[in-house]
Tab-separated table of C-alpha atoms in Angstrom:
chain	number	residue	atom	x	y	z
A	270	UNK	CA	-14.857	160.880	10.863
A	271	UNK	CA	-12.322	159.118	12.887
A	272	UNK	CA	-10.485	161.011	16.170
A	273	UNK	CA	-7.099	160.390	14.041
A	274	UNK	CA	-8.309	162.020	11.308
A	275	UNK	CA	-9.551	164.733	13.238
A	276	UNK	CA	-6.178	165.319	14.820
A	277	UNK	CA	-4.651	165.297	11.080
A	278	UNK	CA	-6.756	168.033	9.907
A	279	UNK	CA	-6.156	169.936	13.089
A	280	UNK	CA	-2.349	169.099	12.119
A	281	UNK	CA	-3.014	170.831	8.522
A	282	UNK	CA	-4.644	173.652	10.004
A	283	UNK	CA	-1.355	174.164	12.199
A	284	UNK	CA	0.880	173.920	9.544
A	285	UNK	CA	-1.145	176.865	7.879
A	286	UNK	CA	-1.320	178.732	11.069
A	287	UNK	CA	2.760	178.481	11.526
A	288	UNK	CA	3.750	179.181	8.395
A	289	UNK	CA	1.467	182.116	8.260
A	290	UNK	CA	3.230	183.563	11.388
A	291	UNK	CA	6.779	183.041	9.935
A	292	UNK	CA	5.862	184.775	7.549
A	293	UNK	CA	4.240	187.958	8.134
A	294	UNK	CA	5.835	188.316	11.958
A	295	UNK	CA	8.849	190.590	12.172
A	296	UNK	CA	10.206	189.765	15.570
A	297	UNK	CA	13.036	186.896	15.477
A	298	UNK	CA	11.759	185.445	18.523
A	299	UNK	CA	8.159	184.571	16.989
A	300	UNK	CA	9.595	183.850	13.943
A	301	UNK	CA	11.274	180.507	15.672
A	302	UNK	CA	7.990	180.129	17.968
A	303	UNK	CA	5.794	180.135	15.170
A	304	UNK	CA	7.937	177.292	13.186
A	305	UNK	CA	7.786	175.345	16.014
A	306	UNK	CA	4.001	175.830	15.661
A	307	UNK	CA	4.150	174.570	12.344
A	308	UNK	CA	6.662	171.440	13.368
A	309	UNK	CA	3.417	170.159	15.683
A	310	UNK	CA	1.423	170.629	12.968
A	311	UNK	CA	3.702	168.055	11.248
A	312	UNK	CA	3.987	166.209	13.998
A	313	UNK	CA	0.430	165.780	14.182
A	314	UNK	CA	-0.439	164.793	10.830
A	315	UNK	CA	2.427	162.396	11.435
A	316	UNK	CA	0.815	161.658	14.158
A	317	UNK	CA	-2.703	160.228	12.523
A	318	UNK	CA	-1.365	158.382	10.198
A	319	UNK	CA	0.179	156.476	13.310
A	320	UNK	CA	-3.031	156.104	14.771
A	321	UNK	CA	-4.796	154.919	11.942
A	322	UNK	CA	-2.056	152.233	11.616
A	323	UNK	CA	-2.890	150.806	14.857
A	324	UNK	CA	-2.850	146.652	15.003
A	325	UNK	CA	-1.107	143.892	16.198
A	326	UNK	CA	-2.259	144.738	19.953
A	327	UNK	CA	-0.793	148.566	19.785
A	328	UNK	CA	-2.979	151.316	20.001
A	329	UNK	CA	-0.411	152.920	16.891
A	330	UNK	CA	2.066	151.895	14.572
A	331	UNK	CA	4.837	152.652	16.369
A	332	UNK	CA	7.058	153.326	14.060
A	333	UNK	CA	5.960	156.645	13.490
A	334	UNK	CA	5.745	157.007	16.838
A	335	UNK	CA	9.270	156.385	17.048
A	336	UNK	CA	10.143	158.790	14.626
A	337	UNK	CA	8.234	161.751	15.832
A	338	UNK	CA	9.664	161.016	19.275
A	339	UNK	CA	13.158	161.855	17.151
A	340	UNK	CA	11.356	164.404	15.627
A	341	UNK	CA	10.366	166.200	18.665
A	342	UNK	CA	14.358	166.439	20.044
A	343	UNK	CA	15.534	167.332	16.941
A	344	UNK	CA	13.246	170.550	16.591
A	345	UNK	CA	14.389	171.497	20.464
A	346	UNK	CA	17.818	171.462	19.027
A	347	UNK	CA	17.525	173.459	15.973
A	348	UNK	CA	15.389	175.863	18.709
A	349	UNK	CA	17.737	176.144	20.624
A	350	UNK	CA	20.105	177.202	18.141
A	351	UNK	CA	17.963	180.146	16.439
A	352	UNK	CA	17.509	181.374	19.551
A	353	UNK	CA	21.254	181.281	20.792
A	354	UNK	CA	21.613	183.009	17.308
A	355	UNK	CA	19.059	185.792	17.723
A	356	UNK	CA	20.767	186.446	21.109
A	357	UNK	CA	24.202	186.833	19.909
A	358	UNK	CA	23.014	189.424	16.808
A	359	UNK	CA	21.337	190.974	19.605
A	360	UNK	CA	24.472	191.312	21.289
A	361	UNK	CA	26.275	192.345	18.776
A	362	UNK	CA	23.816	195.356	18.101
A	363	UNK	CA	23.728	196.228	21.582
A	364	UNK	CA	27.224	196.716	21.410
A	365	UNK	CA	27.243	199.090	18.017
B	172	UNK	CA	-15.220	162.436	19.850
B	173	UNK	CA	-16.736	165.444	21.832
B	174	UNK	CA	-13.801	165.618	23.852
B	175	UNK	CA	-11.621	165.645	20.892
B	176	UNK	CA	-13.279	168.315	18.928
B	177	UNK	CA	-12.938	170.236	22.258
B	178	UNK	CA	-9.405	169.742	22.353
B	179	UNK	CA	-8.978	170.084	18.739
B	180	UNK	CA	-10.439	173.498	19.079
B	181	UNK	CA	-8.822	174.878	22.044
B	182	UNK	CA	-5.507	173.553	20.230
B	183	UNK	CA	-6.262	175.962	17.084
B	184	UNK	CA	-7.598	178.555	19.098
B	185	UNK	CA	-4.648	179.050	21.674
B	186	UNK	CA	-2.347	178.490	18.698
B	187	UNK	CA	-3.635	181.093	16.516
B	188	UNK	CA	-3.677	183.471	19.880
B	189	UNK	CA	0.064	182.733	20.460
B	190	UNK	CA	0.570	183.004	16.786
B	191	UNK	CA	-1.128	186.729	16.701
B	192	UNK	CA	-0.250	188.008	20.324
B	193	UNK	CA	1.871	191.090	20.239
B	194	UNK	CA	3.715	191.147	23.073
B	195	UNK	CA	6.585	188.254	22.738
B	196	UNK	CA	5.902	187.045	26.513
B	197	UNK	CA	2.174	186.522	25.846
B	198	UNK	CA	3.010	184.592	22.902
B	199	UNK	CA	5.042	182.360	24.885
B	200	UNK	CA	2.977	182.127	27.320
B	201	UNK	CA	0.062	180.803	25.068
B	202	UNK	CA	3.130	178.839	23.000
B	203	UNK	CA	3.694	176.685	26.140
B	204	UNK	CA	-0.330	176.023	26.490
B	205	UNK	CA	-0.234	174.848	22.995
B	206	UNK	CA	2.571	172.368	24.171
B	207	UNK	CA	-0.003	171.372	27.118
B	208	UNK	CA	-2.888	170.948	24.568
B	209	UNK	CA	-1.044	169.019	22.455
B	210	UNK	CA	0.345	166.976	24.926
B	211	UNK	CA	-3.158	165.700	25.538
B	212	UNK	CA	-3.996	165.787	21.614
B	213	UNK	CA	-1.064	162.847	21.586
B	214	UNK	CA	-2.395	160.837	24.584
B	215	UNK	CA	-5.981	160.991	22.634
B	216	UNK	CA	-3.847	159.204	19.526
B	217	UNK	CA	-2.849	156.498	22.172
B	218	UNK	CA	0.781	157.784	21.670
B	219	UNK	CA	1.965	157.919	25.282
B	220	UNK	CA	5.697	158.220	24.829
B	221	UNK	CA	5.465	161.310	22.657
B	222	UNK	CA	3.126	162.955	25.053
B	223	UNK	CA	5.765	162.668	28.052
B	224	UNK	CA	8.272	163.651	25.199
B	225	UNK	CA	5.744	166.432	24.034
B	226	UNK	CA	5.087	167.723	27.695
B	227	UNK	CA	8.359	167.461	28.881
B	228	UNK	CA	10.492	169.335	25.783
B	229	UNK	CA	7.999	170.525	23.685
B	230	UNK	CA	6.151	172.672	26.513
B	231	UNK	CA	8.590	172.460	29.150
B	232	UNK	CA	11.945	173.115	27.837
B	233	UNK	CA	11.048	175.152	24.653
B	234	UNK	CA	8.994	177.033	26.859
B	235	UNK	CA	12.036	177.746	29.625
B	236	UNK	CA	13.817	178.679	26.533
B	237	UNK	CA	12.056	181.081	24.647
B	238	UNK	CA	10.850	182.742	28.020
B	239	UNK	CA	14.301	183.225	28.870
B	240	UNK	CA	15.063	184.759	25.646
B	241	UNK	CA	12.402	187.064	25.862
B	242	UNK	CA	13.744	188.571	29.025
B	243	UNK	CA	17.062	188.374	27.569
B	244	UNK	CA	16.000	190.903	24.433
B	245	UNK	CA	13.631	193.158	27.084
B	246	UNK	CA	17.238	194.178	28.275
B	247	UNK	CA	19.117	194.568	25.067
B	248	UNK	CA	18.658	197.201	22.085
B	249	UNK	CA	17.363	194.889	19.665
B	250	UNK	CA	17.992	195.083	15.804
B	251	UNK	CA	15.654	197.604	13.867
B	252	UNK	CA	12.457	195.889	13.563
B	253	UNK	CA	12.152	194.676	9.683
B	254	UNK	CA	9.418	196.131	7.765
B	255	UNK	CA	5.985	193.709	7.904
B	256	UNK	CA	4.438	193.078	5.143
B	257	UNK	CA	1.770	195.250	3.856
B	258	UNK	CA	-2.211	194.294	3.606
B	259	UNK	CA	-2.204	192.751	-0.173
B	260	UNK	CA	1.171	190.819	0.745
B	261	UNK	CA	-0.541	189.372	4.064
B	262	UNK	CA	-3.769	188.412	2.327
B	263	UNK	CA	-1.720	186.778	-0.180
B	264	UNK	CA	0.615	185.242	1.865
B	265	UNK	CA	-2.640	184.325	3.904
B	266	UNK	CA	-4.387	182.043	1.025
B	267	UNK	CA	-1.633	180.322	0.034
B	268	UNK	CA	-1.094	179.301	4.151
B	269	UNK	CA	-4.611	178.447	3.351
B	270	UNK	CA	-4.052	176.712	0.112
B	271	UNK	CA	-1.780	174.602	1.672
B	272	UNK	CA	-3.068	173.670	5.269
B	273	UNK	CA	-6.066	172.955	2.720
B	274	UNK	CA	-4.256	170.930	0.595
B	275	UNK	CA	-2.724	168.972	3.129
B	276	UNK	CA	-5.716	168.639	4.706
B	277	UNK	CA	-6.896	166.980	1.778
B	278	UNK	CA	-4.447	164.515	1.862
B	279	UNK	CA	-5.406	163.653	5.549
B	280	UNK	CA	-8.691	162.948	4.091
B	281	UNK	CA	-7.622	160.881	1.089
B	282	UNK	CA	-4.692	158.668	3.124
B	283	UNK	CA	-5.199	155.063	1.751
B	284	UNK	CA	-7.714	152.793	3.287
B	285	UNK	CA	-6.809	150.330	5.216
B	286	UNK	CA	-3.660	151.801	6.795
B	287	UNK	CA	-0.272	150.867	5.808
B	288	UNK	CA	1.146	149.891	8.932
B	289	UNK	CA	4.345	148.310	10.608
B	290	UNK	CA	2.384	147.463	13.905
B	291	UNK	CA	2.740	143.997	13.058
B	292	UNK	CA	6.214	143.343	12.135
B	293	UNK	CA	7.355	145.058	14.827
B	294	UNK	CA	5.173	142.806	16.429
B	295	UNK	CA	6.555	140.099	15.472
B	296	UNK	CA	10.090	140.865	16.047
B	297	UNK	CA	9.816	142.516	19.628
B	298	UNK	CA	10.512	139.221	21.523
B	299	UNK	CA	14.177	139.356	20.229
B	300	UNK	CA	14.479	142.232	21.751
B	301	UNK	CA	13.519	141.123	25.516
B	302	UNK	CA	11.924	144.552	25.100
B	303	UNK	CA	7.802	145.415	25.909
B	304	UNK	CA	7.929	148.832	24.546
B	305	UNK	CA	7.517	148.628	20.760
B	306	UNK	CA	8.413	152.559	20.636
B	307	UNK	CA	11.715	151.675	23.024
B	308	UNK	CA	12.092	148.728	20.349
B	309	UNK	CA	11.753	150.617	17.185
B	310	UNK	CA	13.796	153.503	18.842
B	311	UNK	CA	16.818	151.292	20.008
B	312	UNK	CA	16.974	147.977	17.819
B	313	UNK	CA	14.735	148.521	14.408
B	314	UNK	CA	15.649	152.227	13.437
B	315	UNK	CA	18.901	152.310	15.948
B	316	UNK	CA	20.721	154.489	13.503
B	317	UNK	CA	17.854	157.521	13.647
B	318	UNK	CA	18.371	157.743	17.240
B	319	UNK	CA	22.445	157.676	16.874
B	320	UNK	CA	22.170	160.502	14.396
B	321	UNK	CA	19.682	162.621	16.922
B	322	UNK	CA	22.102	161.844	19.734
B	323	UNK	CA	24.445	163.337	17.600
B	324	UNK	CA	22.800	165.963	16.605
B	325	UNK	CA	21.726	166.920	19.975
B	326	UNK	CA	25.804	167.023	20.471
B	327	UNK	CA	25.801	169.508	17.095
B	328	UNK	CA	24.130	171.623	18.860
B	329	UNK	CA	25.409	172.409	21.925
B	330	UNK	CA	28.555	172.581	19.839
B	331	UNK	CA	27.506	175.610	17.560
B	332	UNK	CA	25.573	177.105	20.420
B	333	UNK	CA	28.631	177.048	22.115
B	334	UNK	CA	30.464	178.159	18.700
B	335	UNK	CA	28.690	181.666	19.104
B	336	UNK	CA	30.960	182.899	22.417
B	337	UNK	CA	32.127	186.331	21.454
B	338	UNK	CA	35.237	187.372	21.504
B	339	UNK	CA	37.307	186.982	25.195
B	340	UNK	CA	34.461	184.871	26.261
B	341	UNK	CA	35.572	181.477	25.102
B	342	UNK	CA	35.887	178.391	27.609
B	343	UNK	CA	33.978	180.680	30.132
B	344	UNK	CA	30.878	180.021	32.286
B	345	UNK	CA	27.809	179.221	29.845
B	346	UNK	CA	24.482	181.312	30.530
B	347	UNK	CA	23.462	185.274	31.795
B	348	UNK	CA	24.167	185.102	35.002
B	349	UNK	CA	21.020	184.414	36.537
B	350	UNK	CA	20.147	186.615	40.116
B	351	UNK	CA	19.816	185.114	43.279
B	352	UNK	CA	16.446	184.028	44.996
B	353	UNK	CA	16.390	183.598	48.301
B	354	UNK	CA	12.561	183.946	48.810
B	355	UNK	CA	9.686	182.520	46.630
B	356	UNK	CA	8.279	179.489	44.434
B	357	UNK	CA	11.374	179.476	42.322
B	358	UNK	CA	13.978	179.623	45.344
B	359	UNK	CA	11.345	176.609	46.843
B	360	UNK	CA	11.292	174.231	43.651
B	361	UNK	CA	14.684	174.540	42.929
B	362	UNK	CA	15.240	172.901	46.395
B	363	UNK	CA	12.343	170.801	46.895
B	364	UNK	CA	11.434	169.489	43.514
B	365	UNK	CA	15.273	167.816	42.633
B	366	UNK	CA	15.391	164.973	45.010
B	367	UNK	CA	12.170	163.951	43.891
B	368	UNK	CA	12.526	164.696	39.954
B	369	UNK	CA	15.917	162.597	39.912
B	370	UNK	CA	13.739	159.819	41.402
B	371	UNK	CA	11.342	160.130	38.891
B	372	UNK	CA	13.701	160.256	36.047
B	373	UNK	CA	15.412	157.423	36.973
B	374	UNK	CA	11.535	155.232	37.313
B	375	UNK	CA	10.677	156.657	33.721
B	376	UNK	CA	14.319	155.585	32.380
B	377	UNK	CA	13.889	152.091	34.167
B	378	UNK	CA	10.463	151.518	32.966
B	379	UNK	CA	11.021	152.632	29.343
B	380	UNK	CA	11.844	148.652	28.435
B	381	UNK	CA	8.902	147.684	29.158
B	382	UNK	CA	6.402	150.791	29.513
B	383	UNK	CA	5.958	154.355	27.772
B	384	UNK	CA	8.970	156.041	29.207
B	385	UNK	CA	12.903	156.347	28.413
B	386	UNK	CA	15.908	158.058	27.684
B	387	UNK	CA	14.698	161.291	26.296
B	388	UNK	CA	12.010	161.932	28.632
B	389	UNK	CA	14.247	161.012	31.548
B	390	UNK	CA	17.163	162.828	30.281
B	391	UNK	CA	14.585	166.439	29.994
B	392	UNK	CA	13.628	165.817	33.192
B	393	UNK	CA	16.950	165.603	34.497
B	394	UNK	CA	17.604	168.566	32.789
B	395	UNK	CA	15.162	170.764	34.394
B	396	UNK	CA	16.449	169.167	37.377
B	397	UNK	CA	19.762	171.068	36.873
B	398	UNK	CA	18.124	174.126	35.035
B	399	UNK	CA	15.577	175.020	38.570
B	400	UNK	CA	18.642	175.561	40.348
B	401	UNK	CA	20.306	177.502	37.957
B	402	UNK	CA	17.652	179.739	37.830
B	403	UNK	CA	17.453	180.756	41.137
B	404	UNK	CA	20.936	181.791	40.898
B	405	UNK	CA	21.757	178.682	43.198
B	406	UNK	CA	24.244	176.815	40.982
B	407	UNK	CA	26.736	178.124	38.597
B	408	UNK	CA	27.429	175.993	35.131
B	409	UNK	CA	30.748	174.549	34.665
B	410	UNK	CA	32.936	176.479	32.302
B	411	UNK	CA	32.955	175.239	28.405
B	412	UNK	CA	36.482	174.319	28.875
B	413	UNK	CA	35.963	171.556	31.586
B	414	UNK	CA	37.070	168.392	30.178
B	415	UNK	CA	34.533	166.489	32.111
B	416	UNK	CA	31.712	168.234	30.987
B	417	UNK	CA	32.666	168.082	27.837
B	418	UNK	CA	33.286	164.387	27.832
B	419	UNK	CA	29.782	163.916	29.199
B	420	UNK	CA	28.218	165.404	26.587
B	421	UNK	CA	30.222	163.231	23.922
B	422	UNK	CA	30.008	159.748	26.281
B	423	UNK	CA	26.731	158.281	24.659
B	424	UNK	CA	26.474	159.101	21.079
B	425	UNK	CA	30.235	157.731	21.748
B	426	UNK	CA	29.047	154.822	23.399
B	427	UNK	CA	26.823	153.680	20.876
B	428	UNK	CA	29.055	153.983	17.805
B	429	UNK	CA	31.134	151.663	19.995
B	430	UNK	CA	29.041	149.099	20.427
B	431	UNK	CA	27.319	149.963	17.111
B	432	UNK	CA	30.706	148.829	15.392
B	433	UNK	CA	30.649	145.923	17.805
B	434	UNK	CA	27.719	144.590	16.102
B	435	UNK	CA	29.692	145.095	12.597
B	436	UNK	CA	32.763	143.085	13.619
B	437	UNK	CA	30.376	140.397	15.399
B	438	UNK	CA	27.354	140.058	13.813
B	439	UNK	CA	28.010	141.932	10.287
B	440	UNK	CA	26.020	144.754	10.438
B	441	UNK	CA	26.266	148.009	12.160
B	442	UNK	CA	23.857	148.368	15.024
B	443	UNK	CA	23.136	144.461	15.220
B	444	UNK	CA	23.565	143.186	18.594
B	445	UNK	CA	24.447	139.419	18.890
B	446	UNK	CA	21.394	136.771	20.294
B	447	UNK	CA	20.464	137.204	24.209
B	448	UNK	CA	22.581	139.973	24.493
B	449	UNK	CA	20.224	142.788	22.783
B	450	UNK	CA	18.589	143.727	26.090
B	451	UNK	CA	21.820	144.897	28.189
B	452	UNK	CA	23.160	146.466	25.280
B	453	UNK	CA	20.296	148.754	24.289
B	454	UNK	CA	20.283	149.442	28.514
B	455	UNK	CA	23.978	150.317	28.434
B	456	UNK	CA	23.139	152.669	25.747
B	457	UNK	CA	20.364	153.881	27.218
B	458	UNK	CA	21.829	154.796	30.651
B	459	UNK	CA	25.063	156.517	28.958
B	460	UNK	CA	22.650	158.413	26.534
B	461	UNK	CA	20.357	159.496	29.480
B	462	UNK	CA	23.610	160.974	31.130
B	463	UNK	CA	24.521	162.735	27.746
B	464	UNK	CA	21.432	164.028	26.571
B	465	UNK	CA	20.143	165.639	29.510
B	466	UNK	CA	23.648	167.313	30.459
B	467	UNK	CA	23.467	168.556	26.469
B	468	UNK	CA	19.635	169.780	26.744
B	469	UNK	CA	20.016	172.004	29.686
B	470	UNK	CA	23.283	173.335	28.195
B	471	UNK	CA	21.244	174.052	24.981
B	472	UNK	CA	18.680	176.083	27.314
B	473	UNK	CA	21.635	177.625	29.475
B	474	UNK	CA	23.074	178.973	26.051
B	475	UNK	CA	25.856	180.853	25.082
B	476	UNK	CA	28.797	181.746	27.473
B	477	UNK	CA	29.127	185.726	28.330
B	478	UNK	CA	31.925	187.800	28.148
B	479	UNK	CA	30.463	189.257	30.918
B	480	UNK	CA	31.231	186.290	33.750
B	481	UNK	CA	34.778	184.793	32.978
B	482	UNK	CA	36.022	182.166	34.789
């Protein structure tokens, strides 16, 4: 077995792992923490397909690369915004 | 390969801790381990630029924001906890998690042999670039429009977060207020470590052409830049209504639309840059997106403005 295929199981294990936690954790908070869990699972996987298409002098296709790179920001963002949004209801409650 | 399964195993093991942990700062605690571990999982796939991506938003500013979240709620009455599911529900919800990391898994095991790859076109195409950095090259020239729709989205959400002010606190100062340190590490960084983070922002920005490196990891490390300060209660954010900062949020994804649209009325396609002048146009973009991005990432951490502080 390959190192890049033993990064994309560990990726598919992840995935398991995160989506497990969304979905029996009650808490917002570890709700978002646990799909961000499960988005470097993705990533991963991603990740070793990358690495397997290494050539042309480059230790990965970087493509891929690239595109988890995107990936990466993106999930920050969308992060970001659960947690602004578990705040506010917060808020909101506190207030009640 | 020893190292890896090391790594590999520390990964699932600190992940599964952080998944299971009950209080919410432990979690985060292990969550920002994970981000370390992974970190060196992507240096091990000879991915450099995600692992400085990886380390430095991943880890660091997930981390900075979910920690300050966490002591956010310790304060506040939070919502009546929902009711978790009971133990036939979570065994069942736990084999089909298992049924599908499985089944992925499987498809790890079965991906086509040899690899479909893109390593070589890119390749070939880099020298029109002037670039040395196929990930800079695929980022900015081949897949261009990805990164203009991330920029943009990046934008999109500092918009909505903003979108959540309640009511009297619109246009205000962003953020809790955060309490002053005059003594300690934090109160230390946030006036030793700037200087020499802008300095090292600015190398990895530079170097991106040619090196791993860039905009994004530049532009988070500019952002924690601003966001040590801020949390020692040294700086204040600008108010949402400042023109300025709002205008430097907008500048790059603005930036590259305009020379985006350039490169339809020159060279008939959107994105295309003209012959010889590909280099100091992705730059350009690059230097006006740094600005944007990391201005827009530590607002995302900074959060929603307060009723509580006006201007």
């Amino acid at each position: 077995m390959t190192s890049a295929t033993l990064f994309g199981l560990a990726g598919a294990a992840l995935v398991g792992i995160g989506l497990f936690g969304m979905l029996v954790r009650t808490d917002p908070l570890l709700r978002i923490l646990c799909f961000n869990l499960l988005g470097g699972g993705v990533f991963l996987v991603f990740g070793a397909v990358a690495r397997r298409g290494a050539g042309a002098g480059f230790g990965g296709d970087p493509v891929p690369q690239a595109i988890i790179l995107t990936g990466l920001v993106v999930a920050f963002a969308a992060t970001a915004l659960a947690v602004a949004l578990v705040l506010r209801l917060a808020s909101a409650e506190d207030k009640r | 390969m020893i190292a890896d399964l090391l790594l590999v195993a520390a990964m699932l093991i600190v992940a599964l801790a952080s998944m299971l942990a009950r209080q919410a700062f432990t979690a985060v605690a292990l969550f920002i381990a994970y981000g370390l571990l992974l970190t060196l999982a992507w240096v091990r796939l000879a991915a450099v630029d995600v692992a400085m991506t990886e380390a430095a938003i991943g880890a660091g500013l997930s981390g900075v924001l979910l920690l300050g979240a966490v002591r956010r709620l310790a304060t506040q009455a939070s919502p009546p906890p929902e009711q978790p599911p009971g133990p036939a529900m979570t065994l069942l919800i736990a084999l089909g998690c298992a049924a599908l990391a499985a089944a992925l898994g499987a498809v790890v095991l079965l991906l086509p042999n040899p690899a479909p790859s893109l390593a070589a076109p890119v390749a070939a195409n880099l020298p029109a670039t002037d670039l040395g950095n196929p990930v800079t090259g695929v980022l900015m020239s081949f897949r261009a429009l990805d990164t203009l729709l991330e920029s943009a989205v990046v934008l999109l959400a500092v918009v909505c977060v903003w979108a959540l002010t309640p009511e009297g606190g619109w246009g205000g100062v962003p953020g809790a207020a955060q309490p002053v340190q005059r003594d300690g590490p934090l109160a230390l960084l946030a006036r030793a470590l700037p200087p020499l983070g802008i300095v090292i922002a600015m190398h990895i920005l530079w170097v991106g052409a040619d090196a791993p490196g860039g905009k994004f990891q530049a532009a988070a490390i500019l952002a924690a830049m601003w966001l040590l300060p801020w949390m020692a209660g040294l700086v204040t954010p600008p108010p949402i209504a400042a023109r300025w900062l709002r205008w430097t949020i907008a500048i790059g994804p603005v930036v590259f639309i305009a020379i985006g649209l350039a490169g339809a009325v020159i060279e008939g396609a959107f994105l295309a840059y003209p012959p010889g002048w590909a280099k100091p146009l992705i730059l350009i973009i690059e230097f006006i997106l740094t600005a944007s991005i990391a201005v827009a990432l530590a607002l995302l951490v900074i959060g929603t403005p307060d009723t509580a502080q006006r201007r």
